[in-house]
mmCIF file of C-alpha atoms in Angstrom:
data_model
loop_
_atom_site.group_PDB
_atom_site.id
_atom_site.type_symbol
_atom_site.label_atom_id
_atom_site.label_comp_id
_atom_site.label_asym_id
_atom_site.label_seq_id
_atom_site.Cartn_x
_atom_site.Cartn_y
_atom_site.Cartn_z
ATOM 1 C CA UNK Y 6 17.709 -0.793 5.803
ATOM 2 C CA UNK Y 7 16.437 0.532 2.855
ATOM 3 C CA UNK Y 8 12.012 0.246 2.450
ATOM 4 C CA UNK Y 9 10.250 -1.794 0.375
ATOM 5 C CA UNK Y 10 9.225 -0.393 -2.956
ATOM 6 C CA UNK Y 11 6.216 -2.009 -3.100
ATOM 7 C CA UNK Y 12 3.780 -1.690 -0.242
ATOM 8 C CA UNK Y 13 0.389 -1.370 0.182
ATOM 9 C CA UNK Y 14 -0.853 1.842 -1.010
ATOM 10 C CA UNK Y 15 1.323 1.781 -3.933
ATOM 11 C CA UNK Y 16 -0.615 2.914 -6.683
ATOM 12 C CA UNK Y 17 0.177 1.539 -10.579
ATOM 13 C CA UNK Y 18 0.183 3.577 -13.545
ATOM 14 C CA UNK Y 19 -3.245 4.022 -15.306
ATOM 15 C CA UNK Y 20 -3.937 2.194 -18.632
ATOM 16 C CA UNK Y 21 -5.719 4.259 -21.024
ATOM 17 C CA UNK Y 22 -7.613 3.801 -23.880
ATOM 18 C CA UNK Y 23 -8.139 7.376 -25.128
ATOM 19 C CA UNK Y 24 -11.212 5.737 -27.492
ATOM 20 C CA UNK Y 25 -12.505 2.746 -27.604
ATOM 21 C CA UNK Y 26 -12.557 1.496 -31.001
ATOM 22 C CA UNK Y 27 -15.376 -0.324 -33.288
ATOM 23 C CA UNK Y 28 -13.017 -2.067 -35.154
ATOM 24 C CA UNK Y 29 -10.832 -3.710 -32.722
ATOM 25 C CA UNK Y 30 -14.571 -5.315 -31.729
ATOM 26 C CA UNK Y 31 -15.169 -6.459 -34.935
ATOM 27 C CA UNK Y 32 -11.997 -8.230 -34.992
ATOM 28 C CA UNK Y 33 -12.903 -9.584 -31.292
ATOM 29 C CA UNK Y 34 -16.314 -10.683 -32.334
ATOM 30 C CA UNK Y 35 -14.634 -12.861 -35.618
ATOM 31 C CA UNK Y 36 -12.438 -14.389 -33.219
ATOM 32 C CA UNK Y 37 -15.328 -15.382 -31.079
ATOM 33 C CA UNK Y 38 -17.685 -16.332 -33.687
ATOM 34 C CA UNK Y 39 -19.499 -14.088 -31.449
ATOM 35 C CA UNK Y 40 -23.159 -13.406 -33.600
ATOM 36 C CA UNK Y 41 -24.009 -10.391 -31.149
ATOM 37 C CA UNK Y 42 -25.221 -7.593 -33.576
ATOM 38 C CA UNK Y 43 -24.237 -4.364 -30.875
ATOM 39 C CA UNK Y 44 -20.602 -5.185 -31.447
ATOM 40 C CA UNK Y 45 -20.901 -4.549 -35.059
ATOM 41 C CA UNK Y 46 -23.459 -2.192 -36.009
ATOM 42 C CA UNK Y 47 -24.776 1.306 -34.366
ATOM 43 C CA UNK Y 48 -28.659 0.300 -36.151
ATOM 44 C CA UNK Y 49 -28.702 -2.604 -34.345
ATOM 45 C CA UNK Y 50 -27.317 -1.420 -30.882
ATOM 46 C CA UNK Y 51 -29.519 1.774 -30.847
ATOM 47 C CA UNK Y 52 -32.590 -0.795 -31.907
ATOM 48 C CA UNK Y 53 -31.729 -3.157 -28.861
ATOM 49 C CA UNK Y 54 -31.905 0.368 -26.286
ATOM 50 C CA UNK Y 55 -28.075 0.695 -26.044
ATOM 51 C CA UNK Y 56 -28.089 4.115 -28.064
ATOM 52 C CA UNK Y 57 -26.317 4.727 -31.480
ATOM 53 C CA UNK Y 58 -23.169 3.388 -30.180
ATOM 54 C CA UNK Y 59 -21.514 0.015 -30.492
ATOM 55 C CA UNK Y 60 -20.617 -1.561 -27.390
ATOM 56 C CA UNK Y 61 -17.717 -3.443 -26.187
ATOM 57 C CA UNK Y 62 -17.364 -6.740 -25.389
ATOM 58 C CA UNK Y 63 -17.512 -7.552 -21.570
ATOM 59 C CA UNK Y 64 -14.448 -9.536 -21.108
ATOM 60 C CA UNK Y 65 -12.047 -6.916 -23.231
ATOM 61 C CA UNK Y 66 -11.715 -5.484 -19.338
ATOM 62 C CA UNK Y 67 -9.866 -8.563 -18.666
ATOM 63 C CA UNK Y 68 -7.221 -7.923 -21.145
ATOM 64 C CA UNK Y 69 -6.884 -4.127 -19.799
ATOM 65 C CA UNK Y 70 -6.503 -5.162 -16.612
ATOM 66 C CA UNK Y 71 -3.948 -7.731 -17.462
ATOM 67 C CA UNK Y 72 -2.076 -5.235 -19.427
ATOM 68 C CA UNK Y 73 -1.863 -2.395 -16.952
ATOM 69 C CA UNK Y 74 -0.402 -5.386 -14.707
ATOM 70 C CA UNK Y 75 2.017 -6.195 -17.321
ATOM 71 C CA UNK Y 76 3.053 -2.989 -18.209
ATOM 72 C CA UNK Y 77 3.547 -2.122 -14.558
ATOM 73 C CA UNK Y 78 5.785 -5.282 -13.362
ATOM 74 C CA UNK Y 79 7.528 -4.974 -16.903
ATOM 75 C CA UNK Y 80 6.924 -9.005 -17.299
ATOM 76 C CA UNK Y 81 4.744 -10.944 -20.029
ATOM 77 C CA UNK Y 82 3.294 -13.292 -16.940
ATOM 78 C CA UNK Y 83 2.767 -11.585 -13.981
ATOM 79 C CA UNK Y 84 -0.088 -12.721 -12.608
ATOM 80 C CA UNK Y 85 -1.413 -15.784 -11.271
ATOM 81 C CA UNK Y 86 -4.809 -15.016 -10.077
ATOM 82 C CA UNK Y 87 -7.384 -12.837 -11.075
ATOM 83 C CA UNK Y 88 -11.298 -11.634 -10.142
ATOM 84 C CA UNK Y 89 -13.091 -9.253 -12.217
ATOM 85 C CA UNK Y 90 -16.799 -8.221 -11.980
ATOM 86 C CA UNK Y 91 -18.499 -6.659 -15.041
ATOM 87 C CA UNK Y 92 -20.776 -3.719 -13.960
ATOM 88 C CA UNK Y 93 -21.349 -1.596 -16.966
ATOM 89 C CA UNK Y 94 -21.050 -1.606 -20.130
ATOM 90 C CA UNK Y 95 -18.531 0.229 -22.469
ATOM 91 C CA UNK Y 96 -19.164 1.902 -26.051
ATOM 92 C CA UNK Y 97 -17.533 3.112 -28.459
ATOM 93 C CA UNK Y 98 -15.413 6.600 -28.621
ATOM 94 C CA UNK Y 99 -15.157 6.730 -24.786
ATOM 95 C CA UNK Y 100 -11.877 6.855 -22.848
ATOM 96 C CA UNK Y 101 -11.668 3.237 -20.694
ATOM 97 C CA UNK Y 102 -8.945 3.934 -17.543
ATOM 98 C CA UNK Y 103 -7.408 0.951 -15.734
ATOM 99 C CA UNK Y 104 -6.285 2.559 -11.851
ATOM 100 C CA UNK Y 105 -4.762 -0.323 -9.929
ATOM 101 C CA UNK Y 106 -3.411 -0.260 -6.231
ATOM 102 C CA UNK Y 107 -1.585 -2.288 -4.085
ATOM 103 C CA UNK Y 108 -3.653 -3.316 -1.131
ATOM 104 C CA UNK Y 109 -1.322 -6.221 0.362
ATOM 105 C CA UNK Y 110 2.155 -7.710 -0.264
ATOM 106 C CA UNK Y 111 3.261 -11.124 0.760
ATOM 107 C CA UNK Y 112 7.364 -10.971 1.226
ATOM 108 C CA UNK Y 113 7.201 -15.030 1.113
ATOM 109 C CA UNK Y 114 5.498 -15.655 -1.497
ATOM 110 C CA UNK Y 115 6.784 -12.860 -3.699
ATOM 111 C CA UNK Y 116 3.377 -11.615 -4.667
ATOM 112 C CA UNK Y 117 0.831 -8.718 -4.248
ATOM 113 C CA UNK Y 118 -2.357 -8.732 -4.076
ATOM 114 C CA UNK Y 119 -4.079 -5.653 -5.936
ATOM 115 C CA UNK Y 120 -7.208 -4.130 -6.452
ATOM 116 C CA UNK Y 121 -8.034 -2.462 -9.836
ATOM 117 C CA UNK Y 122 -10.982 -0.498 -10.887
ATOM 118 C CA UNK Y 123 -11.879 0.461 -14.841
ATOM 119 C CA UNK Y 124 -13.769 3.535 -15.794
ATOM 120 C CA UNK Y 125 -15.216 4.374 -18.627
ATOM 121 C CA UNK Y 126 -16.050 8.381 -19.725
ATOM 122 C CA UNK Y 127 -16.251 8.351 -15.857
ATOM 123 C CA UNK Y 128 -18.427 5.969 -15.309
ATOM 124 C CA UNK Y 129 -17.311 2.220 -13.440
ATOM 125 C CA UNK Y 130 -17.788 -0.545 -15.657
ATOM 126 C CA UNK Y 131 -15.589 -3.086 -14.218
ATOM 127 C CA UNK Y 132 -13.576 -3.854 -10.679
ATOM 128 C CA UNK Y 133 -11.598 -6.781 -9.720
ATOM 129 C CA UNK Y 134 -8.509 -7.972 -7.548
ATOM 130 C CA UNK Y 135 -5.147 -9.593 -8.554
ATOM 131 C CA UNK Y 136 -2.003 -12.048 -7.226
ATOM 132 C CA UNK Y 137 0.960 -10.335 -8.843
ATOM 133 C CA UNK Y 138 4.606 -10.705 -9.007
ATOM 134 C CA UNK Y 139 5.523 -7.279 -8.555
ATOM 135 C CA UNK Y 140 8.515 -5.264 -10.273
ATOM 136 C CA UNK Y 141 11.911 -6.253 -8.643
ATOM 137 C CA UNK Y 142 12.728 -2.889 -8.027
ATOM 138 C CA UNK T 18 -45.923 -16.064 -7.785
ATOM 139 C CA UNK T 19 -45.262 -18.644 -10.460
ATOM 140 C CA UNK T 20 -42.888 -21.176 -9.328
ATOM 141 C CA UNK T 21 -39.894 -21.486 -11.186
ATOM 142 C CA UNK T 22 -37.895 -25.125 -11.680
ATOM 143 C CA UNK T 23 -34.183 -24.903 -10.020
ATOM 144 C CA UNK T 24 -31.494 -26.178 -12.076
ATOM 145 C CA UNK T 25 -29.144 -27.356 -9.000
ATOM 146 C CA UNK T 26 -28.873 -31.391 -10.194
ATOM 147 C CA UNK T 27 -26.893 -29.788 -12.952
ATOM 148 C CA UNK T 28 -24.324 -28.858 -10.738
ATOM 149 C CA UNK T 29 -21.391 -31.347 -12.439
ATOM 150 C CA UNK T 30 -22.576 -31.309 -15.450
ATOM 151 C CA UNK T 31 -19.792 -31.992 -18.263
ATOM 152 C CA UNK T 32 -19.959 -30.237 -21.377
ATOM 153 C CA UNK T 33 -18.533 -31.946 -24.371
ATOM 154 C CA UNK T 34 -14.441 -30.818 -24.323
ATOM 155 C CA UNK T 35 -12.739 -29.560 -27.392
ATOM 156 C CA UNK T 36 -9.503 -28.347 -28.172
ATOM 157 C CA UNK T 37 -7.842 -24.858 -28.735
ATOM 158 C CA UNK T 38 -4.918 -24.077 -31.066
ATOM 159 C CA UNK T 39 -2.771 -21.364 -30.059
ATOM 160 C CA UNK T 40 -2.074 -20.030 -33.233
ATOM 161 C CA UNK T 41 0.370 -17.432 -34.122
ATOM 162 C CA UNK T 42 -2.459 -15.218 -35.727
ATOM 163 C CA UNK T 43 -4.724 -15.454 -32.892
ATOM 164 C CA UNK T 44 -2.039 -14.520 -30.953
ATOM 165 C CA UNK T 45 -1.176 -11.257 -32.401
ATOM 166 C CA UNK T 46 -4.998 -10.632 -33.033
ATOM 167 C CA UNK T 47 -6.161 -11.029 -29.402
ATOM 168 C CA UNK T 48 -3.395 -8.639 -28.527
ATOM 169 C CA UNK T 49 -4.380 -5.776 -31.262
ATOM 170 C CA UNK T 50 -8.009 -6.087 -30.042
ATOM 171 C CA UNK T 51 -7.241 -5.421 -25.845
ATOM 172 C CA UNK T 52 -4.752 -2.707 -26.855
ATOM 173 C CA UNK T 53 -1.524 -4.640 -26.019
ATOM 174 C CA UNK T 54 1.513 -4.698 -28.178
ATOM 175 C CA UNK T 55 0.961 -7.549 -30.773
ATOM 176 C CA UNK T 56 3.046 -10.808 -30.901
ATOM 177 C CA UNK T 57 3.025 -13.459 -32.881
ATOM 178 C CA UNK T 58 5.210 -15.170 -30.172
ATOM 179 C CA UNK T 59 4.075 -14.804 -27.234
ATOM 180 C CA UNK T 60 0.463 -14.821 -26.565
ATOM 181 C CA UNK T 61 -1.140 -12.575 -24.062
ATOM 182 C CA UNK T 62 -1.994 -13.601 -20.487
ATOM 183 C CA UNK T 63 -5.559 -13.068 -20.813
ATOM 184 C CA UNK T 64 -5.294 -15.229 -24.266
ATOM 185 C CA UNK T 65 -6.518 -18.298 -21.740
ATOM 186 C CA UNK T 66 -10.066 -16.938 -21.643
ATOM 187 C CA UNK T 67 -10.518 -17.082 -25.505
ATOM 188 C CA UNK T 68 -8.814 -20.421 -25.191
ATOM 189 C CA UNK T 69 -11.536 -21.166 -22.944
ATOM 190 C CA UNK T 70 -14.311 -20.350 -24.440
ATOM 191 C CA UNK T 71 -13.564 -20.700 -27.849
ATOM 192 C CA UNK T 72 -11.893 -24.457 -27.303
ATOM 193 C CA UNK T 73 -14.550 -25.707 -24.485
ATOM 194 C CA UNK T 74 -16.839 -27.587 -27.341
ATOM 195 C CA UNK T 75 -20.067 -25.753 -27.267
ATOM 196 C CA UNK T 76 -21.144 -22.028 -27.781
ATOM 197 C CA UNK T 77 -22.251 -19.609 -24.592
ATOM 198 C CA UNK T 78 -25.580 -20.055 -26.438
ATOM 199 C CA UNK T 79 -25.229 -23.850 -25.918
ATOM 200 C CA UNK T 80 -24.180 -23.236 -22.528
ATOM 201 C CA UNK T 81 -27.108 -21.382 -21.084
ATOM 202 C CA UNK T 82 -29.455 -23.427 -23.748
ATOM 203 C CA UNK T 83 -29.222 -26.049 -20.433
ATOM 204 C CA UNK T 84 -30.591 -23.565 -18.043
ATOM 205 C CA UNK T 85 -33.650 -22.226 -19.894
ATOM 206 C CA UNK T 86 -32.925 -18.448 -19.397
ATOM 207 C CA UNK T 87 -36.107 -16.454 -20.424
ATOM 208 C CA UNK T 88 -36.427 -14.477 -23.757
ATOM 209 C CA UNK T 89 -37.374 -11.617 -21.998
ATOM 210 C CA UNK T 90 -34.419 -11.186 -20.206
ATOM 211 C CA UNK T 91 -30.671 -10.633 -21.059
ATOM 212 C CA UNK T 92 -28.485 -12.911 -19.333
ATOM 213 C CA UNK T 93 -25.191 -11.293 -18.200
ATOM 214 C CA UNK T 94 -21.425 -11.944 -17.412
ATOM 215 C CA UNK T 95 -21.004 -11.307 -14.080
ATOM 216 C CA UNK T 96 -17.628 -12.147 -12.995
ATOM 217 C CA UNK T 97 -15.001 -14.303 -13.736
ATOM 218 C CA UNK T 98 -12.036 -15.849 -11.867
ATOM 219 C CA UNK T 99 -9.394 -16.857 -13.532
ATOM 220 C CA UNK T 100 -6.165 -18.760 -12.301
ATOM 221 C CA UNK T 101 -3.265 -18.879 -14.701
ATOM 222 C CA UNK T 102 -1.019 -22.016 -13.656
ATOM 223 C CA UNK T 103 1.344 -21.750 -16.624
ATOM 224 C CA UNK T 104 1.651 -19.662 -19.724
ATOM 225 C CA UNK T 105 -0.115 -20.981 -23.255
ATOM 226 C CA UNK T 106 2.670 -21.389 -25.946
ATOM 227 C CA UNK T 107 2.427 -20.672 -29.402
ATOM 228 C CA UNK T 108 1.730 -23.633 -31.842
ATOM 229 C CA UNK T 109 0.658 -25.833 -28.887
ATOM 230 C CA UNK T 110 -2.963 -27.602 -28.744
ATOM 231 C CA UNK T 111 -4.781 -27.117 -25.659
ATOM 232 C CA UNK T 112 -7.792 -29.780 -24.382
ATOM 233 C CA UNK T 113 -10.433 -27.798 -23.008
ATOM 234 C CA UNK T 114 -12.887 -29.056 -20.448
ATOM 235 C CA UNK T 115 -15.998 -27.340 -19.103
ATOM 236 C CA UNK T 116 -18.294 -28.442 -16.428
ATOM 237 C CA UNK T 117 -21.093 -26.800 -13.923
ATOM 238 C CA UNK T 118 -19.973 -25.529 -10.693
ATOM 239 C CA UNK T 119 -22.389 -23.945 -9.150
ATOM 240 C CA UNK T 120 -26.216 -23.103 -9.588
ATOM 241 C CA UNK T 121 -27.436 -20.950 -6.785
ATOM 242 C CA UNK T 122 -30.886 -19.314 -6.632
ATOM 243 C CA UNK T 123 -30.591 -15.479 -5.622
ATOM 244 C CA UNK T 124 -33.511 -12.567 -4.594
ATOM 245 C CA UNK T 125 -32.497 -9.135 -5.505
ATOM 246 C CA UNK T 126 -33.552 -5.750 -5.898
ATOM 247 C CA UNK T 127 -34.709 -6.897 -9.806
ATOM 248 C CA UNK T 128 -36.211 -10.014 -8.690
ATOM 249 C CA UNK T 129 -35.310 -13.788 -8.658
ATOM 250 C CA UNK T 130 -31.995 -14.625 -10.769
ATOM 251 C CA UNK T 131 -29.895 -17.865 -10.616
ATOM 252 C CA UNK T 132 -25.937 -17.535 -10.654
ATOM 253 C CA UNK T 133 -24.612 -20.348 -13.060
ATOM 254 C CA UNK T 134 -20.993 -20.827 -12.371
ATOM 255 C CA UNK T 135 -19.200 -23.028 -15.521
ATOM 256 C CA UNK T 136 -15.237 -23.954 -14.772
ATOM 257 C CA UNK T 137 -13.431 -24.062 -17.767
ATOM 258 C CA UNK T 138 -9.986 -25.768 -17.656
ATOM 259 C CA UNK T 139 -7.204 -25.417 -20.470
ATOM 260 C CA UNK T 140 -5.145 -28.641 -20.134
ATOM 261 C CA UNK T 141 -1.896 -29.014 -21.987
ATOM 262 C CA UNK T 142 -0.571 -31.853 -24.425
ATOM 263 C CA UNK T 143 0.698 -33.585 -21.185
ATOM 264 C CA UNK T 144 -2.719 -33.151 -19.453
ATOM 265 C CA UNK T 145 -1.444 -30.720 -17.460
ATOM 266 C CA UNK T 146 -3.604 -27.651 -15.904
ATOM 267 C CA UNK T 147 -2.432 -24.759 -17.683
ATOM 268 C CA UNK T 148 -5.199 -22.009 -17.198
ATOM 269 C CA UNK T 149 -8.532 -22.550 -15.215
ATOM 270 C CA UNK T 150 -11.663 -20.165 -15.409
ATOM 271 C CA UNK T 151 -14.974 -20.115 -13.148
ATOM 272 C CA UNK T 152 -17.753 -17.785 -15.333
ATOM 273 C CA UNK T 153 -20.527 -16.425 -13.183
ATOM 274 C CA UNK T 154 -23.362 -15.939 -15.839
ATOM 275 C CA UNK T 155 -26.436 -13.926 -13.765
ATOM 276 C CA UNK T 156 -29.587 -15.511 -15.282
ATOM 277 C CA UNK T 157 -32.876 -13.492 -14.346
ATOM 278 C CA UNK T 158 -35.753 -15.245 -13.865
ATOM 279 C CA UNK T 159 -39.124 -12.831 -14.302
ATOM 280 C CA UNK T 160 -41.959 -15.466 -13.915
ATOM 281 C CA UNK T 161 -40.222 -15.605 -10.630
ATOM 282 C CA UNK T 162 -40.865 -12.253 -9.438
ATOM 283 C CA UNK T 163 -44.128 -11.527 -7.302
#
């Protein structure tokens, strides 16, 4: 009998983002009609206390964290469920990792549940859980 | 301490819905901006939460507008939950309906806040669920604090 592939502990390969970058926020903030100055302009984040750096937009983790699962099970859809909490925020330049790790698998259903956390230049900015449908093999 | 009005009667309250077109553009765009490889075709999974809030029918601004945050303090995201029944589809026109689904009065460490939970849900042309979303927005309340 051979052992499950996928088991709790199993740890998913890291999404990186060697450096966050201002003008994939810019394009974020058009398609949001999303007035906030700090995604657009280092004057205006450094005059709101944020420093001379732009800063990202809270819910980009989601997409990370969607794409690490993606990239990992190799499908476009692989999840049906997912929690994320927002704890810092992220700025430009800095290297944003996605770790993700399987903390439970249901055989019956033909999902995981995993748990992911987001760093950015070290720091946590964002953790959250996830109901996949793991790899096949 | 200054007492502050609670907002709980708004608990299912309906904003106006709207609509969300799942156009080819945005679908490549969305992907560029979270680092994913862009498609025209098939739009990325997290895709539903622009769908959200961009089709729900009235800005964040709007949103909170109904909850009186203070100018003094910087209301944040604080979690979402998202559920994502079926995939959005390309060239398809999504209803979007948002309503209040929780208001609940918290005491922390920075004083009094209230947790507004909104549930956005992305129906299809059939009226079918396709993508649901509860928002936890952390609203701080300073004229609260003793």
């Amino acid at each position: 009998v051979s052992e499950p592939t996928i088991r709790a502990g199993t740890r998913l390969p890291s999404f990186v983002v060697a450096a966050v970058d201002p003008g994939r926020m810019a394009t974020m903030a058009a398609l949001l009609d999303d007035p906030t100055t700090i995604h657009l302009d280092r004057v205006e984040s450094a005059r709101q206390g944020f420093g001379e750096r732009r800063v990202n937009q809270g819910p980009m983790a989601i997409g990370y964290a969607l794409e690490m699962l993606r990239r990992w099970t190799g499908e476009p859809d692989p999840v049906t469920r997912l929690r994320i909490r927002f704890l810092d925020n992220v700025f430009e330049g800095e290297r944003l990792v996605c770790d993700g790790e399987v903390v439970a698998v249901d055989a019956e259903a033909g999902t995981c549940a995993v748990e992911f956390v987001l760093t950015s230049s070290g720091r946590k900015v964002a953790s959250g859980s996830a109901t996949v449908r793991p790899p096949s093999s | 301490v200054v007492a502050v009005p609670t907002y709980e009667h708004l608990i299912g309250h309906r904003f106006p819905s709207g609509e969300f077109d799942v156009a080819a553009h945005r679908a490549w765009l969305w992907s560029h901006c979270i680092e994913a490889e862009p498609s025209f075709d098939h739009p990325h999974p997290s895709l539903g939460w622009y769908a959200a809030m961009r089709g729900c029918g009235v800005s964040i601004v709007e949103m909170l507008a109904l909850f009186e945050p203070s100018p003094e303090a910087d209301v944040v995201l604080g979690e979402c939950a998202l559920e994502m029944v079926e995939p959005l589809r390309v060239g398809t026109a999504y209803r979007v309906e948002a309503m209040v689904e929780k208001v609940v009065r918290k005491q922390g460490g920075s004083g009094v806040f209230d947790v507004i939970g909104v549930r956005i849900e992305v129906l299809d042309p059939a009226g079918a669920l396709a993508f649901s979303m509860l928002n936890s927005m952390v609203v701080p309340r300073p004229e609260g604090q003793a």
